[in-house]
Coordinates of C-alpha atoms in Angstrom, one line a residue:
M10 CA 118.7 81.8 110.4
V11 CA 117.4 78.3 110.9
I12 CA 115.9 78.3 107.3
Q13 CA 119.3 79.5 106.0
I14 CA 121.1 76.7 107.7
Y15 CA 118.5 74.2 106.4
F16 CA 118.9 75.4 102.8
Q17 CA 122.7 75.4 103.1
Y18 CA 122.4 71.8 104.3
R19 CA 120.3 70.8 101.3
L20 CA 122.8 72.5 98.9
N21 CA 125.7 70.8 100.5
K22 CA 123.9 67.5 100.1
I23 CA 123.6 68.2 96.4
K24 CA 127.3 68.7 96.2
E25 CA 127.9 65.3 97.9
L26 CA 125.8 63.4 95.3
P27 CA 127.6 60.9 93.1
D28 CA 127.0 63.1 90.1
G29 CA 127.7 66.2 92.0
N30 CA 130.1 67.4 89.4
N31 CA 127.4 67.3 86.8
F32 CA 124.2 68.4 88.5
K33 CA 122.3 68.5 85.2
E34 CA 123.1 64.8 84.6
Y35 CA 121.9 64.0 88.1
L36 CA 118.5 65.6 87.5
L37 CA 118.2 64.0 84.1
S38 CA 118.8 60.6 85.6
Q39 CA 115.9 60.9 88.1
D40 CA 112.4 59.4 87.6
V41 CA 110.3 62.5 87.9
L42 CA 107.1 60.5 88.3
N43 CA 108.5 59.1 91.5
W44 CA 110.0 62.4 92.7
T45 CA 109.2 63.0 96.4
V46 CA 108.8 66.7 97.3
R47 CA 109.8 68.2 100.6
S48 CA 107.2 70.7 101.6
L49 CA 108.3 71.1 105.3
T50 CA 110.8 73.7 106.3
P51 CA 112.1 74.4 109.8
K52 CA 110.1 76.8 112.0
H53 CA 112.3 76.5 115.1
K54 CA 114.8 74.0 116.5
Y55 CA 112.4 71.1 116.6
G56 CA 109.4 72.3 114.6
F57 CA 108.4 72.5 111.0
R58 CA 105.7 74.1 108.8
L59 CA 104.5 74.2 105.2
S60 CA 106.3 76.8 103.2
T61 CA 106.3 78.3 99.7
L62 CA 110.1 78.7 100.0
L63 CA 110.6 75.4 98.3
D64 CA 113.5 73.0 98.6
P65 CA 116.1 73.9 95.8
L66 CA 115.7 70.5 94.1
D67 CA 111.9 70.7 94.2
T68 CA 112.0 74.2 92.7
I69 CA 114.2 73.0 89.8
I70 CA 111.9 70.0 89.0
Y71 CA 108.7 72.0 89.4
T72 CA 110.0 74.8 87.1
A73 CA 111.4 72.4 84.5
L74 CA 108.1 70.5 84.2
V75 CA 106.2 73.7 83.7
Y76 CA 108.8 75.1 81.3
E77 CA 108.7 72.0 79.1
I78 CA 105.0 72.3 78.5
G79 CA 105.0 76.1 78.5
E80 CA 104.4 76.4 74.8
D81 CA 101.4 74.0 75.1
I82 CA 99.9 76.1 77.9
E83 CA 100.5 79.4 76.1
A84 CA 98.8 78.0 72.9
R85 CA 95.8 77.1 75.0
R86 CA 95.4 80.6 76.4
V87 CA 93.4 83.5 74.9
P88 CA 95.9 85.0 72.4
I89 CA 98.0 88.1 73.3
E90 CA 96.3 90.0 70.4
K91 CA 93.0 89.9 72.2
D92 CA 94.4 92.2 74.9
V93 CA 92.9 90.2 77.7
S94 CA 95.6 88.8 79.9
F95 CA 98.8 90.9 80.4
S96 CA 100.5 88.5 82.8
Y97 CA 103.0 85.6 82.4
R98 CA 103.0 85.2 78.6
F99 CA 105.3 82.3 77.9
N100 CA 108.1 83.4 75.6
P101 CA 111.5 81.9 76.7
N102 CA 114.9 82.7 75.6
D103 CA 118.4 81.1 75.8
D104 CA 119.3 83.2 78.9
G105 CA 116.7 81.4 81.0
R106 CA 113.9 83.9 80.8
M107 CA 110.4 82.3 80.8
Y108 CA 108.1 85.2 80.1
D109 CA 107.7 88.0 77.6
P110 CA 109.2 91.1 79.2
E111 CA 107.1 93.4 77.0
I112 CA 103.8 92.0 78.3
N113 CA 103.6 93.2 81.9
Y114 CA 101.8 95.3 84.5
S115 CA 102.9 98.5 82.8
K116 CA 101.4 97.3 79.6
F117 CA 98.2 96.5 81.5
L118 CA 98.0 100.0 82.8
D119 CA 98.7 101.4 79.3
Y120 CA 95.9 99.4 77.9
C121 CA 93.4 100.5 80.6
T122 CA 94.5 104.1 80.0
S123 CA 93.9 103.8 76.3
K124 CA 90.4 102.4 76.9
V125 CA 89.2 105.4 79.0
N126 CA 91.5 108.1 77.6
L127 CA 89.7 111.5 77.8
F128 CA 90.4 112.3 74.2
T129 CA 91.0 109.1 72.3
G130 CA 89.3 106.4 74.3
D131 CA 85.9 104.8 73.8
E132 CA 83.3 107.4 74.7
S133 CA 80.6 104.8 75.4
I134 CA 82.6 103.5 78.4
Q135 CA 81.1 105.3 81.4
Y136 CA 81.9 102.8 84.2
V137 CA 84.8 100.5 85.1
V138 CA 84.6 97.4 87.3
V139 CA 87.7 96.9 89.5
A140 CA 87.8 93.4 90.9
D141 CA 90.4 91.3 92.7
I142 CA 90.3 87.6 93.5
A143 CA 90.6 86.8 97.2
D144 CA 93.7 84.6 98.2
F145 CA 94.1 83.6 94.6
Y146 CA 97.2 81.3 94.5
P147 CA 96.5 79.6 97.9
R148 CA 92.9 78.9 96.9
I149 CA 93.3 77.6 93.4
Y150 CA 91.3 74.3 93.3
L151 CA 93.6 71.6 91.9
H152 CA 91.1 69.4 90.1
P153 CA 90.2 72.1 87.4
L154 CA 93.9 72.9 87.1
E155 CA 94.8 69.2 86.6
N156 CA 92.0 68.8 84.0
A157 CA 93.3 71.9 82.2
L158 CA 96.8 70.5 82.2
S159 CA 95.7 67.2 80.8
S160 CA 93.7 68.9 78.0
C161 CA 96.3 71.4 76.9
T162 CA 99.3 69.0 76.3
I163 CA 100.0 65.6 75.0
K164 CA 103.0 65.3 77.4
N165 CA 100.9 63.2 79.8
N166 CA 103.8 62.4 82.1
H167 CA 104.5 66.1 82.7
A168 CA 100.9 66.7 83.6
F169 CA 100.8 63.6 85.9
A170 CA 104.1 64.6 87.6
L171 CA 102.9 68.1 88.2
K172 CA 99.6 66.8 89.6
K173 CA 101.5 64.5 92.0
I174 CA 103.9 67.2 93.1
L175 CA 101.2 69.7 93.8
N176 CA 99.2 67.1 95.7
S177 CA 102.3 66.2 97.7
W178 CA 102.9 69.8 98.7
N179 CA 99.3 70.2 99.8
L180 CA 99.1 66.9 101.6
S181 CA 95.4 66.1 102.0
I182 CA 94.2 69.6 100.9
S183 CA 93.0 69.8 97.3
Y184 CA 93.8 73.4 96.6
G185 CA 96.7 75.8 96.5
I186 CA 99.8 76.3 94.4
P187 CA 103.2 77.8 95.6
V188 CA 103.2 81.6 95.9
G189 CA 106.2 83.4 94.5
Q190 CA 107.4 80.7 92.2
S191 CA 107.9 81.7 88.6
A192 CA 106.4 78.5 87.3
S193 CA 103.2 79.1 89.4
G194 CA 102.4 82.1 87.3
L195 CA 101.8 80.1 84.1
L196 CA 99.7 77.5 86.0
A197 CA 97.6 80.3 87.5
E198 CA 97.1 81.8 84.0
L199 CA 96.0 78.4 82.7
T200 CA 93.5 78.1 85.6
L201 CA 91.9 81.4 84.7
N202 CA 91.8 80.8 81.0
D203 CA 88.3 79.4 81.1
I204 CA 87.1 82.6 82.9
D205 CA 88.7 84.6 80.1
E206 CA 87.0 82.5 77.4
G207 CA 83.7 82.6 79.3
L208 CA 83.7 86.4 79.6
L209 CA 84.6 86.9 76.0
S210 CA 81.9 84.6 74.9
E211 CA 79.4 86.7 76.8
G212 CA 80.6 89.9 75.1
V213 CA 82.3 91.3 78.2
D214 CA 84.9 94.0 77.5
F215 CA 87.6 93.4 80.0
C216 CA 91.3 92.8 80.7
R217 CA 93.3 91.5 83.7
Y218 CA 96.7 91.2 85.2
V219 CA 96.9 87.9 87.1
D220 CA 93.9 88.1 89.5
D221 CA 93.2 91.8 89.0
F222 CA 90.3 92.4 86.6
R223 CA 89.1 95.6 84.8
I224 CA 85.7 95.5 83.1
F225 CA 84.7 98.4 80.9
C226 CA 80.9 99.1 80.7
N227 CA 78.4 101.5 79.2
T228 CA 76.0 101.7 82.1
K229 CA 76.1 101.1 85.8
K230 CA 73.5 98.3 85.4
E231 CA 75.7 96.6 82.8
A232 CA 78.7 97.0 85.2
Y233 CA 76.8 95.2 88.0
E234 CA 75.6 92.5 85.7
H235 CA 79.1 91.8 84.4
L236 CA 80.5 91.8 87.9
A237 CA 77.9 89.3 89.0
L238 CA 78.8 87.2 85.9
L239 CA 82.5 87.2 86.9
A240 CA 81.7 86.3 90.5
T241 CA 79.4 83.4 89.4
M242 CA 82.0 82.0 87.0
L243 CA 84.8 82.2 89.5
F244 CA 82.9 80.4 92.2
G245 CA 81.2 77.9 89.9
N246 CA 84.3 76.9 88.0
H247 CA 87.0 77.2 90.7
G248 CA 85.4 77.9 94.1
L249 CA 87.1 81.4 94.1
T250 CA 85.6 84.6 95.4
L251 CA 86.2 88.3 95.0
Q252 CA 87.7 90.5 97.7
Q253 CA 84.9 92.7 98.8
H254 CA 87.0 95.7 99.9
K255 CA 88.9 95.7 96.5
T256 CA 85.9 95.2 94.3
K257 CA 84.2 98.4 93.1
I258 CA 82.1 99.9 90.3
L259 CA 83.7 103.3 89.4
S260 CA 82.8 106.1 87.0
V261 CA 85.4 106.6 84.3
E262 CA 86.5 109.8 86.1
Q263 CA 87.0 108.0 89.4
F264 CA 88.9 105.2 87.6
R265 CA 91.2 107.7 85.9
E266 CA 91.9 109.5 89.1
N267 CA 92.5 106.5 91.4
Y268 CA 93.8 103.7 89.2
L269 CA 95.7 105.1 86.3
R270 CA 99.3 106.4 86.5
T271 CA 100.0 110.0 85.4
E272 CA 103.3 111.6 84.6
K273 CA 103.2 113.1 88.1
T274 CA 102.7 109.8 89.9
I275 CA 105.4 108.1 87.8
E276 CA 107.8 110.9 88.9
V277 CA 106.9 110.5 92.5
D278 CA 107.2 106.7 92.4
S279 CA 110.6 107.1 90.9
L280 CA 111.7 109.6 93.6
Y281 CA 110.4 107.4 96.4
Q282 CA 112.1 104.3 95.0
R283 CA 115.4 106.1 94.6
F284 CA 115.1 107.5 98.1
S285 CA 114.5 104.0 99.5
D286 CA 117.4 102.7 97.6
I287 CA 119.7 105.4 99.1
L288 CA 118.7 104.5 102.6
N289 CA 119.2 100.8 101.9
E290 CA 122.6 101.6 100.4
I291 CA 123.8 102.8 103.7
G292 CA 122.3 99.9 105.6
L293 CA 119.2 101.6 107.1
E294 CA 116.6 98.9 106.6
D295 CA 115.4 99.2 110.2
P296 CA 112.2 101.5 110.2
Y297 CA 113.1 102.7 113.7
T298 CA 116.5 103.9 112.8
R299 CA 117.0 107.6 113.0
I300 CA 118.5 109.1 109.9
S301 CA 120.7 112.2 110.0
Y302 CA 121.3 114.1 106.8
D303 CA 124.8 114.9 108.1
M304 CA 125.7 111.3 108.3
L305 CA 125.2 110.7 104.6
P306 CA 128.1 110.7 102.1
E307 CA 128.4 114.0 100.3
S308 CA 127.4 112.5 97.0
L309 CA 124.1 111.2 98.4
Q310 CA 123.5 114.6 100.1
S311 CA 123.7 116.3 96.7
E312 CA 121.4 113.7 95.2
I313 CA 118.8 114.1 97.9
D314 CA 118.9 117.9 97.7
S315 CA 118.2 117.6 94.0
M316 CA 115.0 115.6 94.6
N317 CA 111.5 117.0 95.0
L318 CA 111.1 116.4 98.7
E319 CA 107.8 118.0 98.8
A320 CA 106.3 115.6 96.3
I321 CA 107.7 112.6 98.2
L322 CA 106.2 113.9 101.5
I323 CA 102.8 114.5 99.9
E324 CA 102.8 111.0 98.3
Q325 CA 103.6 109.5 101.7
L326 CA 101.0 111.4 103.6
E327 CA 98.3 110.0 101.3
L328 CA 99.2 106.4 102.0
E329 CA 97.6 104.3 104.7
D330 CA 100.9 102.9 105.8
I331 CA 103.6 105.6 105.5
D332 CA 107.3 104.8 105.6
T333 CA 108.2 106.4 108.9
R334 CA 111.9 106.5 108.0
I335 CA 111.4 108.5 104.9
V336 CA 108.7 110.9 106.3
G337 CA 110.9 111.6 109.4
F338 CA 113.9 112.3 107.3
V339 CA 112.1 114.5 104.7
L340 CA 110.4 116.5 107.5
K341 CA 113.7 117.2 109.2
R342 CA 115.5 118.0 105.9
M343 CA 112.8 120.4 104.8
A344 CA 112.9 122.1 108.1
Q345 CA 116.7 122.5 107.7
L346 CA 116.1 124.1 104.4
Q347 CA 113.6 126.4 106.0
N348 CA 110.9 125.2 103.6
S349 CA 107.8 126.8 105.0
K350 CA 105.4 124.5 103.1
V351 CA 106.3 121.6 105.4
L352 CA 104.1 123.0 108.3
D353 CA 101.1 123.5 106.0
L354 CA 101.4 120.0 104.6
V355 CA 101.5 118.4 108.0
L356 CA 98.6 120.5 109.4
S357 CA 96.5 119.8 106.4
W358 CA 97.1 116.1 106.8
Y359 CA 95.8 116.1 110.3

């Protein structure tokens, strides 16, 4: 509530500006090189903390600066045709979209699937390295990013303004870019471009989505060597490390089973998402709220009865953090329907 009041205050101040009737003109009249960012947000009545939930004005300035050099950054990156990076490909349109909607996580999964497809994939690929950078956005070292910005564009004032803004947000700390900001995605991609180029130059067969790497290898020895190369490059160039619990060398069979989406998992994901949407539609966001089938509107009752409740329950029981609202509801509804499989499922889970 305090944060909401703060942001409403900031937006009200914008309306009170002399050029409040033409907000675009107000921003255009500002000296961006002397723009002072506001990185503190209220924590309680008299306290503040650093936050990624940026001030509205800062968000606009930050996004605009990245947007105006977006083409230069994209031109510096490994081309889309190389099938290396499937995240934040700069391709704006007149509606305000910044990134290509066709290059996304789903495309990343499709490419990984094609690489290890049982029938049409590369038969020489026997192992896959799965690696994830630890605390990527908060740990991005600003000096390499600033150098990359300066070298990829001739718009020196944009690069300088971004450098100043990022340093202002981080105060005396020389690392970290805002998490969750659309503009940060492109800066993160620029940061990792030297890693992409380095791995390609060493003949590594890989792809990634943001900080999530997949390396395709012929032998386990090669997989370990390529993993060591990636770890060395990340630390040497950027001081970044890999998450130990998320970094693995898997056989192709293990990779297919654990990391690739099948028609069945897509169906279950869709069912779970729709089920969650139904509960949210009737205002049941609280995980401790007890849900009664009889309290639902008749139209939603019919939709739920048409779902594969057994598949939803199985999927939930396989997760480390189950959604207690949904599991409780599904168990009760399956019992009402006298579905005898529910007991076997629960007992096998234990």
